[in-house]
Short mmCIF file of C-alpha atoms and ligand atoms in Angstrom, two decimals:
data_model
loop_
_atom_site.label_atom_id
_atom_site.label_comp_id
_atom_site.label_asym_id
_atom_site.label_seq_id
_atom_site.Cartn_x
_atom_site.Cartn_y
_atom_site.Cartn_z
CA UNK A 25 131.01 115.72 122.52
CA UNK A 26 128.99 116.56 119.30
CA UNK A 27 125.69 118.55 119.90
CA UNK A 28 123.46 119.26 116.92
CA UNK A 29 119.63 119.08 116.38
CA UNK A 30 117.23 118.47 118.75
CA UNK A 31 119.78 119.15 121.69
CA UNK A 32 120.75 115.44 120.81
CA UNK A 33 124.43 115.08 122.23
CA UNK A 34 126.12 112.21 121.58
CA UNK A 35 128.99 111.31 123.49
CA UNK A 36 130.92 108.82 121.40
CA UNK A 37 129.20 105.37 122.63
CA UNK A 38 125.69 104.96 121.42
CA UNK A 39 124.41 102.50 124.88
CA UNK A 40 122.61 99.30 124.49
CA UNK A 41 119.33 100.56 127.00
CA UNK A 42 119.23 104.02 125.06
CA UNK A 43 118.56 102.16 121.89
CA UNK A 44 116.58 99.63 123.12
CA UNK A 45 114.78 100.44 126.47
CA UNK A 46 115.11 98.92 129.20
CA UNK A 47 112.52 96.12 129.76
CA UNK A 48 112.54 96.21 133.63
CA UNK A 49 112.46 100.13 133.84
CA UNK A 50 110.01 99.99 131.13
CA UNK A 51 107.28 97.69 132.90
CA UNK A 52 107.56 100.34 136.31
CA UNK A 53 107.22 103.10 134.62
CA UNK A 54 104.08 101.65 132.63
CA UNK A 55 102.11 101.81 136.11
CA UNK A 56 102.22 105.20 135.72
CA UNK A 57 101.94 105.56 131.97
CA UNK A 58 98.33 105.41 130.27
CA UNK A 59 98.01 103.35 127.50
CA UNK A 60 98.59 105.54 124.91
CA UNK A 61 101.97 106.84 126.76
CA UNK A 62 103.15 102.98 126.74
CA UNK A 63 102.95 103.48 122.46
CA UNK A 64 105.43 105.72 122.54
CA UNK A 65 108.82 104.45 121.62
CA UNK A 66 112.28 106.09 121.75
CA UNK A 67 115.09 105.16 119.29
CA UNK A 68 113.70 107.97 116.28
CA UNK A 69 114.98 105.67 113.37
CA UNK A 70 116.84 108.79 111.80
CA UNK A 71 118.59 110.27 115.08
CA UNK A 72 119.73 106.35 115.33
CA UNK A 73 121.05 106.36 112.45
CA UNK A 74 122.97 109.93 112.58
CA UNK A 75 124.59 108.63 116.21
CA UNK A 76 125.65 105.73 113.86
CA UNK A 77 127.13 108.11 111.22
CA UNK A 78 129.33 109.78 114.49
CA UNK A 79 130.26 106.86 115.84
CA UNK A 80 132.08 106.06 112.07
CA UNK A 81 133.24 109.63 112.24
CA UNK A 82 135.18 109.06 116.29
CA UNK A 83 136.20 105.71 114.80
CA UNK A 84 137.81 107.47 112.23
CA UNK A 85 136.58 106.49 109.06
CA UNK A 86 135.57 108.66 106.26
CA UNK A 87 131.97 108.14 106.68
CA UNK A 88 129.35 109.75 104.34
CA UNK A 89 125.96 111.69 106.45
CA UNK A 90 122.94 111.22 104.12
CA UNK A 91 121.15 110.59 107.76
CA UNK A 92 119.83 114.03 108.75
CA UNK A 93 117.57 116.66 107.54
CA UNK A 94 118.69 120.00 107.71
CA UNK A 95 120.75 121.50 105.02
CA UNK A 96 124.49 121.07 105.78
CA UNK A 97 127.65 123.30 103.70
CA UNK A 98 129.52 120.75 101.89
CA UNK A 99 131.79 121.22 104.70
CA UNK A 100 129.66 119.45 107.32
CA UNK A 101 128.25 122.36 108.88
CA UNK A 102 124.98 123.64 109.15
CA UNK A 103 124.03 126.17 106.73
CA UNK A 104 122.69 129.57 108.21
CA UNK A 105 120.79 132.15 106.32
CA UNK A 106 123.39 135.02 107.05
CA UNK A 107 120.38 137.67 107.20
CA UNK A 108 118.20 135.83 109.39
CA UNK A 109 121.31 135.06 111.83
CA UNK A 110 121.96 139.27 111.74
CA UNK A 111 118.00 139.87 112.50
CA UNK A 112 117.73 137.45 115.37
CA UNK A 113 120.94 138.46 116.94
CA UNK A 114 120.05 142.70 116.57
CA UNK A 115 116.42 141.77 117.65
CA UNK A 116 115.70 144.31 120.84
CA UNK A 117 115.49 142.84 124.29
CA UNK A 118 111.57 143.00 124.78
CA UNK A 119 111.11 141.65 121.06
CA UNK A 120 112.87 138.53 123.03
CA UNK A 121 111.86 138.68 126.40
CA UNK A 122 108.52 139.57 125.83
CA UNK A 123 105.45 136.91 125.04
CA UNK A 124 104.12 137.33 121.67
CA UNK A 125 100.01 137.75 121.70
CA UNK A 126 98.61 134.22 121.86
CA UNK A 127 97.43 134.15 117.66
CA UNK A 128 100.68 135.30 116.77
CA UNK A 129 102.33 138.86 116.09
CA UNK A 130 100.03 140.72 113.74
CA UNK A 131 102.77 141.58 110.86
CA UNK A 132 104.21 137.92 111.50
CA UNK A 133 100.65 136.74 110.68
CA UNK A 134 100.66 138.15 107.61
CA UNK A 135 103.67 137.75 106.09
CA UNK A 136 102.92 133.93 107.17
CA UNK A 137 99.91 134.50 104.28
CA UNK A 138 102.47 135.74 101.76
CA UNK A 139 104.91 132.59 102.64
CA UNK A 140 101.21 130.53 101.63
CA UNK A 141 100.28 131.73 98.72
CA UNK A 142 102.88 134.13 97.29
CA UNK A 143 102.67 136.76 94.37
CA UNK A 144 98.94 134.89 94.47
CA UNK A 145 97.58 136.00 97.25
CA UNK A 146 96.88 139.58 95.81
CA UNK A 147 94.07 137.59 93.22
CA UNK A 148 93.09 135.17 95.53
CA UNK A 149 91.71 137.94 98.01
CA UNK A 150 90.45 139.87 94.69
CA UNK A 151 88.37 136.57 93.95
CA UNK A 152 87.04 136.65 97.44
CA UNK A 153 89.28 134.17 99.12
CA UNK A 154 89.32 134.98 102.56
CA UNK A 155 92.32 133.97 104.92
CA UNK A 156 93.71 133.56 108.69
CA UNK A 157 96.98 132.52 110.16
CA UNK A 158 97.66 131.11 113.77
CA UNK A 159 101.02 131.30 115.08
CA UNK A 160 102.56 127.98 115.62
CA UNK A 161 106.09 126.13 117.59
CA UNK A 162 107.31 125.61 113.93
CA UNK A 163 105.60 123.39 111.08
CA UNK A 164 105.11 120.53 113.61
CA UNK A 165 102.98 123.13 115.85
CA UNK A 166 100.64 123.96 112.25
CA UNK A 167 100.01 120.41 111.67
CA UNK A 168 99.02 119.90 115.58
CA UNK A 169 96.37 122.48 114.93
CA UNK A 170 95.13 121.02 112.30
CA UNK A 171 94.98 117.46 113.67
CA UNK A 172 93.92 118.76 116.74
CA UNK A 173 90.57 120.50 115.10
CA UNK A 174 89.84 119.47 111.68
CA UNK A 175 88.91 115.97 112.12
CA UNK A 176 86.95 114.20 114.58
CA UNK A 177 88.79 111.80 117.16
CA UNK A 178 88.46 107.77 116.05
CA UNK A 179 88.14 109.27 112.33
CA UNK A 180 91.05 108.35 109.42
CA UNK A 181 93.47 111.11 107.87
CA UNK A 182 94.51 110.41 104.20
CA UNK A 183 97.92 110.36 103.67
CA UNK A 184 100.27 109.42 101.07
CA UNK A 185 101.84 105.73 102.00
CA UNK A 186 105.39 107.15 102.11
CA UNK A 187 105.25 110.50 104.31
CA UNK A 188 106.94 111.84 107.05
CA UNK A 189 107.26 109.54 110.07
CA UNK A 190 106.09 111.87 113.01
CA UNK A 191 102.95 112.57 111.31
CA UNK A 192 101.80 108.99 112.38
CA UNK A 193 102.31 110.44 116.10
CA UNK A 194 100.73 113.88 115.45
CA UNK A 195 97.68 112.15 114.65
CA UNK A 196 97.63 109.45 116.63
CA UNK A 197 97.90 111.62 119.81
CA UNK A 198 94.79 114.06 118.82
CA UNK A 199 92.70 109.87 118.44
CA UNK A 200 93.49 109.99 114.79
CA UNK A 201 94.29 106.75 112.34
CA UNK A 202 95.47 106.88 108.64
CA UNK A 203 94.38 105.73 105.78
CA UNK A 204 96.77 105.99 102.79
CA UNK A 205 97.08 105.93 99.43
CA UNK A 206 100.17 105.07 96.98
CA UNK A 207 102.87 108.06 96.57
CA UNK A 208 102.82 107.11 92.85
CA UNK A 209 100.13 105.83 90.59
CA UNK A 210 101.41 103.55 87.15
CA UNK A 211 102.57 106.92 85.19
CA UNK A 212 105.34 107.72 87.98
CA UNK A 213 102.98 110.33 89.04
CA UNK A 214 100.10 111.46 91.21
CA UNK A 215 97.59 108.49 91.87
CA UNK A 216 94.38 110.44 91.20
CA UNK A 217 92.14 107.26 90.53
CA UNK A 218 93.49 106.41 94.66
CA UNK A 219 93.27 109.78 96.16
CA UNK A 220 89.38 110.16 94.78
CA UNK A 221 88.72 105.77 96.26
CA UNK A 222 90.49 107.53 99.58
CA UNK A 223 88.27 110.41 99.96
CA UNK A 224 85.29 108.51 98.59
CA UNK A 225 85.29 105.50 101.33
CA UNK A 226 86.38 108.41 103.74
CA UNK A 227 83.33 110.47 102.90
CA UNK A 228 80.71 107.20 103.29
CA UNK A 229 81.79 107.01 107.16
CA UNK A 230 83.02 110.00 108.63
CA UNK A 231 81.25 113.87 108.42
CA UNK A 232 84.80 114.84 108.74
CA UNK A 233 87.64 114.36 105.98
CA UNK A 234 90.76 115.50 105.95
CA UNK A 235 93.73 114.88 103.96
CA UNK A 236 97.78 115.90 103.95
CA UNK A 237 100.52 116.47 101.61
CA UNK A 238 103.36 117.45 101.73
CA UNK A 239 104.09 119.43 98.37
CA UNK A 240 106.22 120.64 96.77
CA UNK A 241 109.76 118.85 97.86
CA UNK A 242 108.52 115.80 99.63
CA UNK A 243 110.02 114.56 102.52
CA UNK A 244 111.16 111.71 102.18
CA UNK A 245 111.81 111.36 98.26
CA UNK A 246 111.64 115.20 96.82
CA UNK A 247 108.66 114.57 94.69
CA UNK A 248 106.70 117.81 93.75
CA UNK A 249 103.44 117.52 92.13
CA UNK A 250 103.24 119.27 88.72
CA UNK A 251 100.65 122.05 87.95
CA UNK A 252 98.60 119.40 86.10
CA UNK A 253 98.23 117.43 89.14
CA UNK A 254 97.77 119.88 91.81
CA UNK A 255 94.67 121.02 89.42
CA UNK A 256 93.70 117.00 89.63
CA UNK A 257 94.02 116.65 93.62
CA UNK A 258 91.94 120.62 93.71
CA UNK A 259 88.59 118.90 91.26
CA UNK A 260 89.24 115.42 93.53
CA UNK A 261 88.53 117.66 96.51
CA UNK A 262 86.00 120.14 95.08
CA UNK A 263 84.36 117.06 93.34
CA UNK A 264 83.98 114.70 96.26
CA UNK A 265 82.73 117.86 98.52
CA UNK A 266 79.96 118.29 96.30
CA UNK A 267 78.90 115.22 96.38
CA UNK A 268 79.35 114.30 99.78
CA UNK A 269 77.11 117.90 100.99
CA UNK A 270 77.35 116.97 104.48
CA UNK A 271 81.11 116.14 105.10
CA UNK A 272 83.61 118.72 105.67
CA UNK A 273 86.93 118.06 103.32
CA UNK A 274 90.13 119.71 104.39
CA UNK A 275 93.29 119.63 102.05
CA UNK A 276 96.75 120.30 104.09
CA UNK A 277 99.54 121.08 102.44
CA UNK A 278 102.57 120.91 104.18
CA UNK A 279 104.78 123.36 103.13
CA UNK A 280 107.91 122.13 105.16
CA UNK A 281 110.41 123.02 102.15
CA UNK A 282 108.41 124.35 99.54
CA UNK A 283 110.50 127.64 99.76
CA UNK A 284 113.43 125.43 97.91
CA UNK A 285 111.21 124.23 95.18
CA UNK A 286 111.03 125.68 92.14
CA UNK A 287 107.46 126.14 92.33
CA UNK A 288 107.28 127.45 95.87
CA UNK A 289 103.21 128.64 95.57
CA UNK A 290 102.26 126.47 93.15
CA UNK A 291 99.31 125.48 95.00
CA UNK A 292 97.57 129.15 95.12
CA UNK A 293 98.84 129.57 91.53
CA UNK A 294 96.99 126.31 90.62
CA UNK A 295 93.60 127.38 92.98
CA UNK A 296 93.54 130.92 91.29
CA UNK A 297 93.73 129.31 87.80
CA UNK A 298 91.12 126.51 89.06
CA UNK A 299 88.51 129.48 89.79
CA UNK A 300 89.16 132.01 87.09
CA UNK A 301 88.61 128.42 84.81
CA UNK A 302 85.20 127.97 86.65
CA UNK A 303 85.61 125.65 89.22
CA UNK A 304 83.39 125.88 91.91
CA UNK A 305 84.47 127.00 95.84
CA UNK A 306 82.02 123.91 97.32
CA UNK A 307 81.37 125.90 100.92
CA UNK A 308 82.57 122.32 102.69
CA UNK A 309 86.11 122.31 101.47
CA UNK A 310 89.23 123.94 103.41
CA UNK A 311 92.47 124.66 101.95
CA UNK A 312 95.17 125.23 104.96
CA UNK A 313 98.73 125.63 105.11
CA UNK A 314 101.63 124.18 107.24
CA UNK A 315 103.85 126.76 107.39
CA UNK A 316 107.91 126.20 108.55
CA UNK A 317 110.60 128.60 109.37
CA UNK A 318 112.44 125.75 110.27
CA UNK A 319 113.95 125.24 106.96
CA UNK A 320 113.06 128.52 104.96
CA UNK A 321 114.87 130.72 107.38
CA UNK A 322 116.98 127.81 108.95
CA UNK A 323 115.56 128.84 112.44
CA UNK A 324 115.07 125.19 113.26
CA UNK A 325 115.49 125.62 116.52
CA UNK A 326 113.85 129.22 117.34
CA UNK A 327 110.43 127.09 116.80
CA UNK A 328 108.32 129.36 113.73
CA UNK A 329 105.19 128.58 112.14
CA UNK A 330 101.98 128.92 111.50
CA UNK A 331 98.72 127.42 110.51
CA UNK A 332 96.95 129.19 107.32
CA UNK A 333 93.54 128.50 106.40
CA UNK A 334 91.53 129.87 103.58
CA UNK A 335 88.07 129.99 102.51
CA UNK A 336 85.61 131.97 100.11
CA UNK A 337 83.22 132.75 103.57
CA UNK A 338 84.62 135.06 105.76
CA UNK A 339 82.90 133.63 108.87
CA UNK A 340 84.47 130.50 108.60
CA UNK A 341 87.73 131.86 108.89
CA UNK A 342 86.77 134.02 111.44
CA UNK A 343 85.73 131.24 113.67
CA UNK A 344 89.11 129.15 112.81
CA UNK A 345 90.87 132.15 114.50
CA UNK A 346 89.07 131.52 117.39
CA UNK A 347 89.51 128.21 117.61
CA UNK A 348 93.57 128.08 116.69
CA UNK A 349 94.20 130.49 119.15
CA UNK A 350 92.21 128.77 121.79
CA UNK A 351 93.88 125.17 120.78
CA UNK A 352 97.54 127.16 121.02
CA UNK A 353 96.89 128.64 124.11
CA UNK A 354 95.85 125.32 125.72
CA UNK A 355 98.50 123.82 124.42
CA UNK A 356 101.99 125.75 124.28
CA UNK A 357 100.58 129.12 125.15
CA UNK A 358 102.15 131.74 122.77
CA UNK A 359 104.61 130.77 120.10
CA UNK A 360 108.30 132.16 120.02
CA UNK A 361 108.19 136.07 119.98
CA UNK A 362 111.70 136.27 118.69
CA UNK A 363 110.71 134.03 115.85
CA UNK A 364 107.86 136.12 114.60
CA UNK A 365 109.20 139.15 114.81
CA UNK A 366 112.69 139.12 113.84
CA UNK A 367 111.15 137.05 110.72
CA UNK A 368 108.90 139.47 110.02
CA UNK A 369 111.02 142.37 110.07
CA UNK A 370 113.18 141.02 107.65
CA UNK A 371 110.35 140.55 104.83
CA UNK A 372 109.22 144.13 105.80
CA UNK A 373 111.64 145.79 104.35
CA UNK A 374 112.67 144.75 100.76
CA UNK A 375 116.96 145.27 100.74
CA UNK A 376 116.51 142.51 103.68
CA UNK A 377 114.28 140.48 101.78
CA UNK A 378 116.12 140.22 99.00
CA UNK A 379 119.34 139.21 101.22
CA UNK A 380 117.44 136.61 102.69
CA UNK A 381 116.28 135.23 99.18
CA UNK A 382 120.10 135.44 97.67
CA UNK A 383 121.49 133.26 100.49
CA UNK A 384 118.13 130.86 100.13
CA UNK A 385 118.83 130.86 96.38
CA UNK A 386 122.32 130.19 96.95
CA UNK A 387 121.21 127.03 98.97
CA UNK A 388 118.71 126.27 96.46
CA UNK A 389 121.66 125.94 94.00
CA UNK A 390 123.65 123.37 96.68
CA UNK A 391 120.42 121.12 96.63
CA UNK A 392 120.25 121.38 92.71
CA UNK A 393 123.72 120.30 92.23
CA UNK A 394 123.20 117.31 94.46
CA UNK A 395 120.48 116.20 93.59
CA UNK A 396 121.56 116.65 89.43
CA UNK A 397 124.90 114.72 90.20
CA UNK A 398 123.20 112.18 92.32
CA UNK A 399 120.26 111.31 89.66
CA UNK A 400 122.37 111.18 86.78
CA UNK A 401 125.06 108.84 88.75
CA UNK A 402 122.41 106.55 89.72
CA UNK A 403 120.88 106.25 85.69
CA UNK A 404 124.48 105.47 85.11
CA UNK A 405 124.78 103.00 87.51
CA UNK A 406 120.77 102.07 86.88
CA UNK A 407 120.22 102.47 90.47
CA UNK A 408 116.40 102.90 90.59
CA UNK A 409 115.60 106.00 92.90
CA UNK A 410 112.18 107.54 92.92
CA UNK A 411 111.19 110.37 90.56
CA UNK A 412 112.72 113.46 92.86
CA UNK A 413 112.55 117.00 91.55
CA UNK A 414 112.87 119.46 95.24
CA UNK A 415 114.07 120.07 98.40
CA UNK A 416 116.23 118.16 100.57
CA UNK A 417 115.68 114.18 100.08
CA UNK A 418 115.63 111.39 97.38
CA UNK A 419 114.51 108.14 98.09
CA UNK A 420 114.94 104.60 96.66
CA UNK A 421 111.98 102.02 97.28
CA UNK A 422 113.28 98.77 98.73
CA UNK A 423 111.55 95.83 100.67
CA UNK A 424 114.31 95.65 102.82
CA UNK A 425 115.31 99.07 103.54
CA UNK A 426 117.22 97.96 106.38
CA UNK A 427 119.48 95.36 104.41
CA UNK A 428 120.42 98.30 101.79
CA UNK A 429 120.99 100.55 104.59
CA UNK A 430 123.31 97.97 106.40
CA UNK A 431 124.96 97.24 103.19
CA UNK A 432 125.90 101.14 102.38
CA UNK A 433 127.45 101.51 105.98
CA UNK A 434 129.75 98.65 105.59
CA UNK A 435 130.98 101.09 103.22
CA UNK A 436 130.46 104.09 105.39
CA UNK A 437 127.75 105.68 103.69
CA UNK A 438 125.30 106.24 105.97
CA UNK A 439 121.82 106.93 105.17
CA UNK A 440 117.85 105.76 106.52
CA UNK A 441 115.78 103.03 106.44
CA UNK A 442 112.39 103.66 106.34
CA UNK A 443 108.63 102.14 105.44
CA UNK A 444 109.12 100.81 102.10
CA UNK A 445 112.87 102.26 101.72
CA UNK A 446 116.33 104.14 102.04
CA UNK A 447 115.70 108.08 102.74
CA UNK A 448 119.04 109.65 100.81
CA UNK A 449 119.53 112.76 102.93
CA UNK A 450 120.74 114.79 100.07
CA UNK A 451 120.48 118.11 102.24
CA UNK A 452 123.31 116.61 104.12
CA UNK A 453 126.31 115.17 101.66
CA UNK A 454 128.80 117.18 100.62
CA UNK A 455 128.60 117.36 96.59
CA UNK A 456 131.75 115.75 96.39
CA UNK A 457 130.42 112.88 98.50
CA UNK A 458 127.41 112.21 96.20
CA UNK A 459 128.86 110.05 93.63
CA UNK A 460 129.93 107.82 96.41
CA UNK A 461 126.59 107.29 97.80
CA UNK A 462 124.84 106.22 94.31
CA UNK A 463 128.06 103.65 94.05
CA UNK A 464 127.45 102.51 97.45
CA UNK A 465 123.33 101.72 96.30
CA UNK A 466 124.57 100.58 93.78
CA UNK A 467 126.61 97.93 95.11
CA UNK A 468 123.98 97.64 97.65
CA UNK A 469 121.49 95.98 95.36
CA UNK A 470 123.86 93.85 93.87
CA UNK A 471 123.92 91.91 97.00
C1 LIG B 13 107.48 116.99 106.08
C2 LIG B 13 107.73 117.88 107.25
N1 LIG B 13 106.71 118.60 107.71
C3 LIG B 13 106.86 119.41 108.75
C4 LIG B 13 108.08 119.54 109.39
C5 LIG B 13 108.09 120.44 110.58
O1 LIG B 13 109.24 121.03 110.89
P1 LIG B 13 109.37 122.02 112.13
O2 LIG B 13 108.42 121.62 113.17
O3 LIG B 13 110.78 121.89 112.54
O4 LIG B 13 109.07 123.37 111.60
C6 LIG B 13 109.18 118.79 108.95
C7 LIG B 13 110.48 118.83 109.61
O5 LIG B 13 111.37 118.05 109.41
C8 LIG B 13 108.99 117.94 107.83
O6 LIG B 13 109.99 117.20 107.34
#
């Protein structure tokens, strides 16, 4: 009996009505179930396809896991920041017994600032930029804030067309629907002349606008944005708030993984350049970040994170505090003490900062070398993967991800289909395994 994220345990035999539901059970239980309940589907594609992966592994075959995403060694197991593991487990009793206050542990809520904006944050309050940070039940908590408050229910959320998959369910239970717009426009890159359509038709019907992305290190294909476009996406926003006076704009970036990118603050580096250059602050735009221990100090399950928001007025922040901590409290009530503090103490002292940062650089270094090996195996083999640059995933756009996928297991590499293609779980093969899953593609799309 394996038991690894999520508490999923999978006992060998994945069972026709867990995959599928059972249709009698089903129609019961929807007397009971409102209507958006009966939306709600089981089978999470990836935790389907990771049960898959074991099942290979108790059949023994020597099956490839590009399925999951959390880092793994390249033996299989999951990799633990050593100095996080030593601060959680020498944490005093009350610092785990204890409830943390309902915003979030004071020095917690300020190192959650630095993990925004970085060596910029210094400038960025020197400039006037004002700040606030909400504790949160990991990054999934930050974006619930956010969806929860900064956009009105029946309005559309701009998103990117390929983006995480539980974002669709965020937002859809806080009465939210999505518009999108294409990952990449014709240069590989950002599609600036789509993003400023999105928030233009936005902006005609809704006083609310609010958009997320997930930079750097995309999940699900490792694209990061380059300075040059971040500065686009910051005069999109600034430009359609000034013309649209009346309609708030609010530009999430989900910071899942950005600690593993090589530009981890790019996008307060990019906003301090922006002003110092002369751009204007409009008053109606909102900058907030999604912040994740989950992955940064591979607490995934100790549930830390937080919800940053920053603005030149001071009052407007001041109210978001309000208004987070109210949301949290009638939601989770108060986030994972143990989380916050044990975090925090380790960034408040700088020998167990910098321990933390060797063994994240050192897993930095594991991502690099996959990802290197696996983008130079596929121009060999002239297997077409997205551009991918950070973090944990790559990603190769298919119209039948599930054919490609099937295709790769009948050579047991295991990976996951999703909208529009195959999610390559680099964060999860073993280096030596990586060559095998571009040959697999490969083969794949010969079919
Ligand atoms: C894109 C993205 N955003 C946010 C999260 C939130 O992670 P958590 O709630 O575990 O901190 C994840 C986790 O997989 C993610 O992939």
């Amino acid at each position: 009996m394996i038991s690894l994220l999520y508490g999923f345990v999978y006992d060998g035999q994945i069972k026709e009505h867990e995959l599928f539901g059972d249709i009698m059970a089903e129609d019961t239980a929807n007397s009971f179930l409102n209507d958006f309940a009966q939306t709600k589907q089981g089978n999470d594609t990836i935790f389907s396809c990771w049960a898959r992966y074991q099942e290979a592994i108790a059949q023994g075959h020597d099956a490839v896991n590009g399925t999951i995403g959390a880092l793994l060694e390249n033996d299989g197991s999951l990799a633990i920041n050593q100095t996080v593991d030593k601060f959680v487990r020498n944490s005093p009793p009350i610092e785990i017994a204890a409830y943390a206050p309902l915003k979030g542990l004071p020095d917690f809520l300020d190192l959650a600032v630095t993990l925004a904006l970085g060596d910029a944050r210094e400038e960025l309050e020197n400039i006037g930029v004002h700040h606030t940070a909400t504790a949160s039940p990991g990054g999934s908590g930050a974006l619930f804030l956010a969806a929860a408050n900064y956009a009105d229910r029946g309005s559309k959320v701009l998103l990117r067309d390929r983006h995480w998959g539980p974002y669709d369910g965020f937002l859809a239970g806080c009465g939210l629907e999505i518009a999108t717009y294409p990952l990449l426009g014709a240069s590989s890159g950002l599609d600036l002349p789509a993003l400023e359509a999105g928030l233009g038709n936005l902006a005609q019907s809704q006083s609310k606008v609010m958009s997320w992305l997930n930079d750097p290190a995309h999940n699900p294909t490792g694209l990061s944005l380059t300075s040059e476009e971040r500065m686009s996406v910051l005069r999109a926003f600034s430009n359609a708030a000034m013309e649209h006076e009346d309609v708030g704009f609010t530009l999430l970036i989900d910071a899942a993984y950005h600690v593993y990118a090589r530009e981890p603050h790019g996008w307060a580096e990019t906003l301090t350049d922006a002003l110092h250059d002369g751009m204007e602050w409009p008053a109606n735009l909102l900058l907030t970040f999604a912040i994740s221990l989950s992955k940064s100090h591979t607490v995934y399950g100790l549930r830390g994170g937080a919800l940053v928001s920053i603005h030149p007025d001071n009052s407007v922040v001041e109210r978001i505090t309000t208004v987070m901590g109210v949301t949290g409290r009638q939601t989770w009530s108060a986030s994972s003490r143990l989380a916050q503090y044990s975090i925090a103490k380790i960034h408040s002292d700088s020998e167990s900062g910098a321990a933390w940062s060797d063994e994240k650089v050192r897993m930095t270094e594991i991502l690099k070398q996959r990802r290197d090996l696996f983008i130079a195996t596929c121009q060999k083999l002239k297997v077409p993967i997205n551009p991918t640059h950070d973090g944990f995933f790559a990603w190769l756009e298919h119209e039948d991800p599930n054919g490609i996928v099937d295709s790769c297991a009948l050579e047991q590499v295991y990976l996951v289909p999703l909208n529009g293609g195959v999610r390559i779980g680099l964060c999860a093969i073993p280096t030596d395994k990586i060559e095998r899953v571009a040959v697999s593609l490969s083969n794949a799309l010969k079919e």
